[in-house]
mmCIF file of C-alpha atoms in Angstrom:
data_model
loop_
_atom_site.group_PDB
_atom_site.id
_atom_site.type_symbol
_atom_site.label_atom_id
_atom_site.label_comp_id
_atom_site.label_asym_id
_atom_site.label_seq_id
_atom_site.Cartn_x
_atom_site.Cartn_y
_atom_site.Cartn_z
ATOM 1 C CA MET A 1 71.210 103.387 85.442
ATOM 2 C CA SER A 2 74.818 102.271 85.193
ATOM 3 C CA LEU A 3 77.146 103.787 82.639
ATOM 4 C CA SER A 4 80.255 101.879 83.643
ATOM 5 C CA ARG A 5 81.093 98.580 81.964
ATOM 6 C CA ILE A 6 83.746 97.858 84.579
ATOM 7 C CA GLY A 7 81.406 98.786 87.432
ATOM 8 C CA LYS A 8 78.850 96.196 86.334
ATOM 9 C CA LEU A 9 81.291 93.281 86.734
ATOM 10 C CA PRO A 10 81.010 91.422 90.052
ATOM 11 C CA ILE A 11 84.179 90.817 92.098
ATOM 12 C CA ALA A 12 84.708 87.169 93.022
ATOM 13 C CA ILE A 13 85.950 86.734 96.589
ATOM 14 C CA PRO A 14 88.777 84.141 96.597
ATOM 15 C CA ALA A 15 89.181 81.554 99.363
ATOM 16 C CA GLY A 16 90.871 82.945 102.467
ATOM 17 C CA VAL A 17 89.705 86.527 101.915
ATOM 18 C CA GLU A 18 87.205 88.224 104.228
ATOM 19 C CA VAL A 19 85.281 91.239 102.924
ATOM 20 C CA SER A 20 83.084 93.545 105.002
ATOM 21 C CA VAL A 21 81.367 96.941 104.855
ATOM 22 C CA ASN A 22 80.870 98.898 108.105
ATOM 23 C CA ASP A 23 80.032 102.617 108.424
ATOM 24 C CA ASN A 24 80.920 103.364 104.785
ATOM 25 C CA VAL A 25 84.317 101.630 105.048
ATOM 26 C CA PHE A 26 85.071 98.679 102.739
ATOM 27 C CA THR A 27 87.590 96.260 104.274
ATOM 28 C CA ALA A 28 89.403 93.319 102.661
ATOM 29 C CA LYS A 29 91.436 90.967 104.828
ATOM 30 C CA GLY A 30 93.616 88.144 103.479
ATOM 31 C CA LYS A 31 96.813 86.179 104.029
ATOM 32 C CA LEU A 32 99.044 89.072 102.896
ATOM 33 C CA GLY A 33 97.415 91.860 104.932
ATOM 34 C CA GLN A 34 94.398 94.080 105.432
ATOM 35 C CA LEU A 35 93.235 97.085 103.394
ATOM 36 C CA SER A 36 90.337 99.465 103.913
ATOM 37 C CA GLN A 37 88.782 102.194 101.764
ATOM 38 C CA ASP A 38 86.297 104.935 102.690
ATOM 39 C CA VAL A 39 83.171 104.808 100.538
ATOM 40 C CA HIS A 40 81.028 107.851 99.848
ATOM 41 C CA GLY A 41 77.289 107.640 99.289
ATOM 42 C CA ASP A 42 77.755 107.441 95.501
ATOM 43 C CA VAL A 43 77.742 103.628 95.431
ATOM 44 C CA ILE A 44 75.863 100.768 97.089
ATOM 45 C CA ILE A 45 77.913 97.684 97.991
ATOM 46 C CA LYS A 46 76.315 94.245 98.228
ATOM 47 C CA ILE A 47 78.134 91.109 99.381
ATOM 48 C CA GLU A 48 76.283 87.957 98.301
ATOM 49 C CA ASN A 49 77.061 84.459 96.928
ATOM 50 C CA GLY A 50 80.831 84.930 97.348
ATOM 51 C CA GLN A 51 80.814 88.098 95.243
ATOM 52 C CA VAL A 52 80.991 91.838 95.785
ATOM 53 C CA ILE A 53 78.524 93.793 93.664
ATOM 54 C CA VAL A 54 78.907 97.555 93.292
ATOM 55 C CA GLU A 55 75.884 99.575 92.146
ATOM 56 C CA PRO A 56 75.522 103.329 91.695
ATOM 57 C CA ALA A 57 73.227 105.080 94.176
ATOM 58 C CA ASN A 58 70.085 106.752 92.881
ATOM 59 C CA ILE A 59 71.549 110.262 93.023
ATOM 60 C CA PRO A 60 72.859 112.551 90.250
ATOM 61 C CA ASN A 61 76.444 111.881 89.050
ATOM 62 C CA ALA A 62 76.686 108.615 91.026
ATOM 63 C CA GLY A 63 77.706 106.737 87.878
ATOM 64 C CA ALA A 64 80.915 108.772 87.719
ATOM 65 C CA LYS A 65 82.341 106.925 90.750
ATOM 66 C CA HIS A 66 80.816 103.510 89.957
ATOM 67 C CA GLY A 67 83.712 102.076 87.932
ATOM 68 C CA LEU A 68 86.315 103.761 90.149
ATOM 69 C CA TYR A 69 85.100 102.121 93.344
ATOM 70 C CA ARG A 70 84.705 98.733 91.670
ATOM 71 C CA ALA A 71 88.320 98.942 90.412
ATOM 72 C CA LEU A 72 89.577 100.001 93.868
ATOM 73 C CA PHE A 73 87.738 97.122 95.559
ATOM 74 C CA PHE A 74 89.007 94.623 92.955
ATOM 75 C CA ASN A 75 92.604 95.759 93.521
ATOM 76 C CA MET A 76 92.150 95.450 97.292
ATOM 77 C CA VAL A 77 90.766 91.897 97.053
ATOM 78 C CA LYS A 78 93.477 90.829 94.592
ATOM 79 C CA GLY A 79 96.182 92.509 96.679
ATOM 80 C CA VAL A 80 95.392 90.778 99.987
ATOM 81 C CA SER A 81 95.114 87.383 98.264
ATOM 82 C CA GLU A 82 97.883 87.432 95.593
ATOM 83 C CA GLY A 83 99.787 90.716 95.916
ATOM 84 C CA PHE A 84 101.351 92.886 93.217
ATOM 85 C CA GLU A 85 104.876 93.177 91.818
ATOM 86 C CA ILE A 86 106.635 95.950 89.901
ATOM 87 C CA VAL A 87 110.035 95.336 88.281
ATOM 88 C CA GLN A 88 112.322 98.226 87.339
ATOM 89 C CA GLU A 89 115.607 98.193 85.444
ATOM 90 C CA LEU A 90 118.584 100.568 85.789
ATOM 91 C CA VAL A 91 120.060 101.330 82.358
ATOM 92 C CA GLY A 92 123.389 103.144 82.394
ATOM 93 C CA VAL A 93 127.107 102.601 82.944
ATOM 94 C CA GLY A 94 127.932 102.376 86.646
ATOM 95 C CA TYR A 95 124.317 102.482 87.839
ATOM 96 C CA LYS A 96 123.892 100.260 90.916
ATOM 97 C CA ALA A 97 121.070 99.260 93.259
ATOM 98 C CA GLU A 98 121.440 97.445 96.567
ATOM 99 C CA ALA A 99 118.666 96.455 98.979
ATOM 100 C CA LYS A 100 119.466 96.369 102.695
ATOM 101 C CA GLY A 101 116.328 95.285 104.533
ATOM 102 C CA GLN A 102 113.759 98.069 104.083
ATOM 103 C CA GLN A 103 116.324 100.417 102.480
ATOM 104 C CA LEU A 104 117.350 100.802 98.863
ATOM 105 C CA GLU A 105 120.710 102.334 98.027
ATOM 106 C CA LEU A 106 120.939 103.737 94.496
ATOM 107 C CA SER A 107 124.077 104.877 92.691
ATOM 108 C CA LEU A 108 122.871 106.761 89.606
ATOM 109 C CA GLY A 109 125.853 108.801 88.448
ATOM 110 C CA PHE A 110 125.341 111.627 90.924
ATOM 111 C CA SER A 111 128.090 112.720 93.332
ATOM 112 C CA HIS A 112 126.197 110.976 96.145
ATOM 113 C CA THR A 113 124.222 107.782 96.635
ATOM 114 C CA ILE A 114 120.454 107.964 97.128
ATOM 115 C CA VAL A 115 119.064 106.041 100.100
ATOM 116 C CA MET A 116 115.330 105.371 100.148
ATOM 117 C CA VAL A 117 113.520 103.861 103.150
ATOM 118 C CA PHE A 118 110.372 101.838 102.424
ATOM 119 C CA PRO A 119 107.243 101.347 104.529
ATOM 120 C CA ASP A 120 106.699 97.864 106.017
ATOM 121 C CA GLU A 121 103.989 97.061 103.424
ATOM 122 C CA ILE A 122 106.582 96.977 100.633
ATOM 123 C CA LYS A 123 109.260 94.313 100.178
ATOM 124 C CA VAL A 124 112.251 95.282 98.031
ATOM 125 C CA GLU A 125 114.750 92.994 96.340
ATOM 126 C CA THR A 126 117.587 93.703 93.910
ATOM 127 C CA VAL A 127 119.158 91.454 91.271
ATOM 128 C CA ASN A 128 122.714 92.266 90.168
ATOM 129 C CA GLU A 129 124.057 89.926 87.492
ATOM 130 C CA ARG A 130 127.370 90.513 85.786
ATOM 131 C CA GLY A 131 126.930 91.906 82.278
ATOM 132 C CA LYS A 132 123.234 92.744 82.812
ATOM 133 C CA ASN A 133 121.451 95.831 84.054
ATOM 134 C CA PRO A 134 120.601 95.901 87.787
ATOM 135 C CA ILE A 135 116.942 95.096 88.533
ATOM 136 C CA ILE A 136 114.738 96.295 91.412
ATOM 137 C CA LYS A 137 111.731 94.142 92.378
ATOM 138 C CA LEU A 138 109.032 95.711 94.541
ATOM 139 C CA ARG A 139 106.237 93.588 96.063
ATOM 140 C CA SER A 140 103.212 94.643 98.098
ATOM 141 C CA TYR A 141 99.540 93.979 98.694
ATOM 142 C CA ASP A 142 98.695 97.703 98.362
ATOM 143 C CA LYS A 143 98.655 98.594 94.647
ATOM 144 C CA GLN A 144 98.337 102.365 95.182
ATOM 145 C CA LEU A 145 101.310 102.554 97.553
ATOM 146 C CA LEU A 146 103.384 100.271 95.311
ATOM 147 C CA GLY A 147 102.741 102.492 92.275
ATOM 148 C CA GLN A 148 103.616 105.635 94.230
ATOM 149 C CA VAL A 149 106.926 104.190 95.452
ATOM 150 C CA ALA A 150 107.837 102.898 91.968
ATOM 151 C CA ALA A 151 107.120 106.341 90.471
ATOM 152 C CA LYS A 152 109.288 107.972 93.158
ATOM 153 C CA ILE A 153 112.216 105.632 92.358
ATOM 154 C CA ARG A 154 111.808 106.337 88.631
ATOM 155 C CA SER A 155 111.781 110.096 89.279
ATOM 156 C CA PHE A 156 115.387 109.989 90.575
ATOM 157 C CA ARG A 157 116.628 109.365 87.008
ATOM 158 C CA LYS A 158 113.962 109.226 84.296
ATOM 159 C CA PRO A 159 114.994 107.491 81.045
ATOM 160 C CA GLU A 160 116.390 110.016 78.587
ATOM 161 C CA PRO A 161 115.228 109.825 74.944
ATOM 162 C CA TYR A 162 118.620 109.504 73.189
ATOM 163 C CA LYS A 163 120.417 106.540 74.781
ATOM 164 C CA GLY A 164 117.613 105.379 77.077
ATOM 165 C CA LYS A 165 119.735 105.749 80.229
ATOM 166 C CA GLY A 166 117.842 105.944 83.512
ATOM 167 C CA ILE A 167 115.382 103.920 85.587
ATOM 168 C CA LYS A 168 112.654 102.290 83.523
ATOM 169 C CA PHE A 169 109.932 99.735 84.108
ATOM 170 C CA VAL A 170 110.655 96.320 82.586
ATOM 171 C CA ASN A 171 108.703 95.953 79.300
ATOM 172 C CA GLU A 172 108.259 99.752 79.101
ATOM 173 C CA VAL A 173 108.623 101.008 75.536
ATOM 174 C CA LEU A 174 110.562 104.263 75.341
ATOM 175 C CA ARG A 175 110.286 106.722 72.487
ATOM 176 C CA ARG A 176 113.797 107.224 71.185
ATOM 177 C CA LYS A 177 115.143 110.254 69.339
ATOM 178 C CA GLN A 178 117.742 110.062 66.604
ATOM 179 C CA GLY A 179 120.162 112.673 67.907
ATOM 180 C CA LYS A 180 122.374 115.089 66.006
ATOM 181 C CA ALA A 181 122.883 114.521 62.268
ATOM 182 C CA ALA A 182 126.400 113.293 61.400
ATOM 183 C CA GLY A 183 127.184 116.138 59.011
ATOM 184 C CA LYS A 184 126.869 116.977 55.318
#
């Protein structure tokens, strides 16, 4: 019995992507790279008719992992075929970002610059236009790693609630506070 609406959906395998399951390891291989995920005995994976079907095993609490594994497999298949992109914006006077190969140099109003080195799976690019906020574009086929790196960059200077200064995701809506009352 499946409780997960997401887990019930089959995953279509796009052209140019190879999917396999060996010794409880799900592997997706495509033009952008290769990803693999350990699978516990909570789910049964079937590959048929160009689709991956994830079913819960007939053991207690197997439904709890059903939707999770289906989502992980979907992200792997999409990642190796299309890839993922996260765009961040630096809001603040004097904030700068510069990409040098696999390094990102950030100037965020501290007394020092922050240098971050990226793994080979992630491609970084910066856009600096005059009169606009600097933008950082991160691309990868591994969604989990991409999200972790983006969260780490954001943690260097989280957006503050009064002026909104800091590193934010593009299209992120920030809750703003009014600030101190002007007087009586």
